[in-house]
Amino acid sequence: MTAEQWHRAFERYYRADSSGSIPGTGLGLSLVQEIMHCHGGRATLSSEPGQVSVVTLTFLVNPAPLESQVAGWNHARHH
């Protein structure tokens, strides 16, 4: 993966392979990142040109319950 591909890997609809030979929509890593964020975690990507890319998911041991996050979002939207 090139440096430009690495910097754009978590963008919605970004496809590093422009040939069209690999199926997909370019949503995979962006969805993973959003889901991890919702759960208080993070997704990181390690890659070198011509080598295997590695996605690491880091979860918090005691994250705030998702219900409290949703309640906070709803409160913020209505005030």
Coordinates of N, CA, C and O in Angstrom, one line a residue:
M1 N 0.9 -1.2 0.0 CA 0.0 0.0 0.0 C 0.9 1.2 0.0 O 1.8 1.3 0.8
T2 N 0.6 2.2 -0.9 CA 1.4 3.4 -0.9 C 1.0 4.3 0.2 O 0.0 4.1 0.9
A3 N 1.8 5.4 0.4 CA 1.5 6.3 1.5 C 0.2 7.0 1.2 O -0.6 7.2 2.2
E4 N -0.1 7.3 0.0 CA -1.4 8.0 -0.3 C -2.6 7.0 0.0 O -3.6 7.4 0.6
Q5 N -2.5 5.8 -0.4 CA -3.5 4.8 -0.1 C -3.7 4.6 1.4 O -4.8 4.5 1.9
W6 N -2.6 4.6 2.1 CA -2.7 4.4 3.6 C -3.4 5.6 4.2 O -4.2 5.4 5.1
H7 N -3.1 6.8 3.8 CA -3.7 8.0 4.3 C -5.2 8.1 4.0 O -6.0 8.6 4.8
R8 N -5.7 7.4 2.9 CA -7.1 7.5 2.5 C -7.8 6.2 2.9 O -9.0 6.1 2.6
A9 N -7.2 5.2 3.4 CA -7.8 3.9 3.6 C -9.1 3.9 4.4 O -10.0 3.1 4.1
F10 N -9.3 4.8 5.3 CA -10.5 4.9 6.1 C -11.6 5.8 5.6 O -12.7 6.0 6.2
E11 N -11.4 6.4 4.4 CA -12.4 7.3 3.8 C -13.5 6.4 3.2 O -13.2 5.4 2.6
R12 N -14.7 6.9 3.3 CA -15.8 6.2 2.7 C -15.7 6.2 1.2 O -15.3 7.2 0.6
Y13 N -16.0 5.0 0.6 CA -16.0 4.8 -0.8 C -14.6 4.8 -1.5 O -14.4 4.7 -2.7
Y14 N -13.5 4.9 -0.7 CA -12.2 4.9 -1.2 C -11.8 3.5 -1.6 O -11.9 2.6 -0.8
R15 N -11.3 3.3 -2.8 CA -10.9 2.0 -3.3 C -9.4 2.1 -3.7 O -9.1 2.9 -4.7
A16 N -8.5 1.4 -3.1 CA -7.1 1.5 -3.4 C -6.9 0.8 -4.8 O -6.0 1.2 -5.5
D17 N -7.7 -0.2 -5.1 CA -7.6 -0.9 -6.3 C -8.5 -0.3 -7.3 O -9.7 -0.5 -7.2
S18 N -8.0 0.4 -8.3 CA -8.9 1.1 -9.3 C -9.1 0.2 -10.5 O -9.9 0.7 -11.4
S19 N -8.6 -1.0 -10.5 CA -8.7 -1.8 -11.7 C -10.1 -2.4 -11.8 O -10.6 -2.8 -12.9
G20 N -10.8 -2.5 -10.7 CA -12.2 -3.1 -10.7 C -12.1 -4.6 -10.6 O -13.2 -5.3 -10.6
S21 N -10.9 -5.2 -10.5 CA -10.8 -6.7 -10.4 C -11.2 -7.2 -9.0 O -11.4 -8.4 -8.9
I22 N -11.2 -6.4 -8.0 CA -11.5 -6.8 -6.7 C -12.9 -6.2 -6.3 O -13.0 -5.0 -6.3
P23 N -13.8 -7.1 -6.0 CA -15.2 -6.6 -5.7 C -15.2 -5.8 -4.4 O -14.4 -6.0 -3.5
G24 N -16.2 -4.9 -4.3 CA -16.3 -4.1 -3.1 C -16.8 -2.7 -3.4 O -16.9 -2.2 -4.5
T25 N -17.2 -2.0 -2.3 CA -17.7 -0.6 -2.4 C -16.8 0.4 -1.8 O -17.0 1.6 -2.0
G26 N -15.8 0.0 -1.1 CA -14.9 1.0 -0.4 C -15.4 1.4 0.9 O -15.0 2.4 1.4
L27 N -16.4 0.7 1.5 CA -17.0 1.0 2.7 C -16.4 0.3 3.9 O -16.6 0.7 5.1
G28 N -15.7 -0.8 3.7 CA -15.3 -1.7 4.8 C -14.6 -1.1 5.9 O -15.0 -1.1 7.1
L29 N -13.4 -0.5 5.6 CA -12.6 0.1 6.7 C -13.3 1.3 7.4 O -13.2 1.5 8.6
S30 N -14.1 2.1 6.6 CA -14.8 3.2 7.2 C -15.8 2.7 8.1 O -16.0 3.3 9.2
L31 N -16.5 1.7 7.8 CA -17.5 1.1 8.7 C -16.9 0.5 10.0 O -17.4 0.7 11.1
V32 N -15.8 -0.2 9.8 CA -15.1 -0.7 11.0 C -14.7 0.4 11.9 O -14.8 0.4 13.1
Q33 N -14.1 1.5 11.3 CA -13.7 2.7 12.1 C -14.9 3.3 12.9 O -14.8 3.6 14.1
E34 N -16.0 3.5 12.2 CA -17.2 4.0 12.9 C -17.7 3.1 14.0 O -18.1 3.6 15.1
I35 N -17.8 1.8 13.8 CA -18.2 0.9 14.8 C -17.3 0.9 16.0 O -17.7 0.9 17.1
M36 N -16.0 0.9 15.7 CA -15.0 1.0 16.8 C -15.2 2.2 17.6 O -15.2 2.2 18.9
H37 N -15.4 3.4 16.9 CA -15.6 4.6 17.6 C -16.8 4.6 18.5 O -16.8 5.1 19.6
C38 N -17.9 4.0 18.0 CA -19.2 3.9 18.8 C -19.0 3.1 20.1 O -19.7 3.3 21.0
H39 N -18.0 2.2 20.0 CA -17.8 1.3 21.2 C -16.6 1.8 22.0 O -16.1 1.1 22.9
G40 N -16.1 3.0 21.7 CA -15.0 3.6 22.5 C -13.6 3.0 22.1 O -12.7 3.2 22.9
G41 N -13.5 2.3 21.0 CA -12.3 1.7 20.6 C -11.7 2.5 19.4 O -12.1 3.6 19.1
R42 N -10.7 1.8 18.8 CA -10.1 2.5 17.6 C -9.6 1.4 16.6 O -9.4 0.2 17.0
A43 N -9.5 1.8 15.4 CA -9.0 0.9 14.3 C -7.7 1.6 13.8 O -7.8 2.8 13.5
T44 N -6.6 0.9 13.6 CA -5.4 1.5 13.1 C -4.9 0.5 11.9 O -5.2 -0.7 11.9
L45 N -4.2 1.1 11.0 CA -3.7 0.4 9.9 C -2.2 0.5 9.8 O -1.7 1.6 9.8
S46 N -1.5 -0.6 9.6 CA -0.1 -0.6 9.4 C 0.2 -1.2 8.0 O -0.4 -2.3 7.7
S47 N 1.0 -0.6 7.2 CA 1.3 -1.1 5.9 C 2.6 -0.5 5.3 O 3.0 0.6 5.7
E48 N 3.2 -1.3 4.5 CA 4.4 -0.9 3.8 C 4.2 -1.3 2.3 O 3.5 -2.3 2.0
P49 N 4.6 -0.5 1.4 CA 4.4 -0.8 0.0 C 4.9 -2.2 -0.4 O 6.0 -2.6 0.1
G50 N 4.1 -3.0 -1.0 CA 4.5 -4.4 -1.4 C 4.4 -5.4 -0.3 O 4.8 -6.6 -0.5
Q51 N 3.9 -5.0 0.9 CA 3.8 -5.9 2.0 C 2.4 -6.1 2.4 O 1.5 -5.4 1.9
V52 N 2.2 -7.0 3.3 CA 0.8 -7.3 3.8 C 0.4 -6.1 4.7 O 1.2 -5.5 5.5
S53 N -0.9 -5.7 4.6 CA -1.4 -4.6 5.5 C -2.1 -5.3 6.7 O -2.7 -6.3 6.5
V54 N -2.0 -4.6 7.8 CA -2.5 -5.2 9.1 C -3.5 -4.1 9.7 O -3.0 -3.0 9.9
V55 N -4.7 -4.5 10.0 CA -5.6 -3.6 10.7 C -5.7 -4.1 12.1 O -5.9 -5.3 12.4
T56 N -5.5 -3.2 13.1 CA -5.5 -3.6 14.5 C -6.7 -2.9 15.1 O -6.9 -1.7 15.0
L57 N -7.5 -3.7 15.8 CA -8.7 -3.2 16.5 C -8.4 -3.1 18.0 O -8.0 -4.1 18.6
T58 N -8.5 -2.0 18.6 CA -8.3 -1.8 20.1 C -9.6 -1.5 20.8 O -10.2 -0.5 20.5
F59 N -9.9 -2.4 21.7 CA -11.1 -2.2 22.5 C -10.8 -1.8 23.9 O -9.8 -2.2 24.5
L60 N -11.6 -0.9 24.5 CA -11.4 -0.5 25.9 C -11.9 -1.6 26.8 O -12.9 -2.3 26.5
V61 N -11.3 -1.8 28.0 CA -11.7 -2.9 28.9 C -13.1 -2.6 29.5 O -14.0 -3.5 29.5
N62 N -13.4 -1.4 29.9 CA -14.6 -1.0 30.5 C -15.2 0.2 29.8 O -15.3 1.3 30.4
P63 N -15.7 0.1 28.6 CA -16.2 1.3 27.9 C -17.6 1.7 28.5 O -18.2 0.8 29.1
A64 N -18.0 2.9 28.3 CA -19.3 3.4 28.7 C -20.3 2.6 27.9 O -20.1 2.3 26.8
P65 N -21.4 2.2 28.6 CA -22.5 1.4 27.9 C -23.0 2.2 26.7 O -23.1 3.4 26.7
L66 N -23.2 1.5 25.6 CA -23.7 2.1 24.4 C -25.0 2.9 24.6 O -25.2 4.0 24.0
E67 N -25.8 2.4 25.5 CA -27.1 3.1 25.8 C -26.8 4.6 26.3 O -27.5 5.5 25.9
S68 N -25.8 4.7 27.1 CA -25.5 6.1 27.6 C -25.0 7.0 26.5 O -25.2 8.2 26.5
Q69 N -24.2 6.4 25.6 CA -23.7 7.2 24.5 C -24.9 7.7 23.6 O -25.0 8.8 23.2
V70 N -25.8 6.8 23.3 CA -27.0 7.1 22.5 C -27.8 8.1 23.2 O -28.3 9.1 22.6
A71 N -28.0 8.0 24.5 CA -28.8 9.0 25.3 C -28.1 10.3 25.2 O -28.8 11.4 25.1
G72 N -26.8 10.4 25.3 CA -26.1 11.6 25.2 C -26.2 12.3 23.8 O -26.4 13.5 23.7
W73 N -26.2 11.4 22.7 CA -26.4 11.9 21.4 C -27.8 12.5 21.2 O -28.0 13.6 20.7
N74 N -28.8 11.8 21.8 CA -30.2 12.2 21.6 C -30.4 13.5 22.4 O -31.1 14.4 22.0
H75 N -29.8 13.6 23.6 CA -29.9 14.9 24.4 C -29.3 16.0 23.6 O -29.9 17.1 23.6
A76 N -28.1 15.8 23.0 CA -27.4 16.9 22.3 C -28.2 17.3 21.1 O -28.2 18.5 20.7
R77 N -28.9 16.4 20.4 CA -29.6 16.7 19.2 C -30.9 17.5 19.5 O -31.3 18.3 18.7
H78 N -31.4 17.4 20.7 CA -32.7 18.0 21.1 C -32.5 19.3 21.9 O -33.4 19.9 22.3
H79 N -31.2 19.7 22.2 CA -30.9 20.9 22.9 C -30.0 21.8 22.2 O -29.3 21.6 21.4

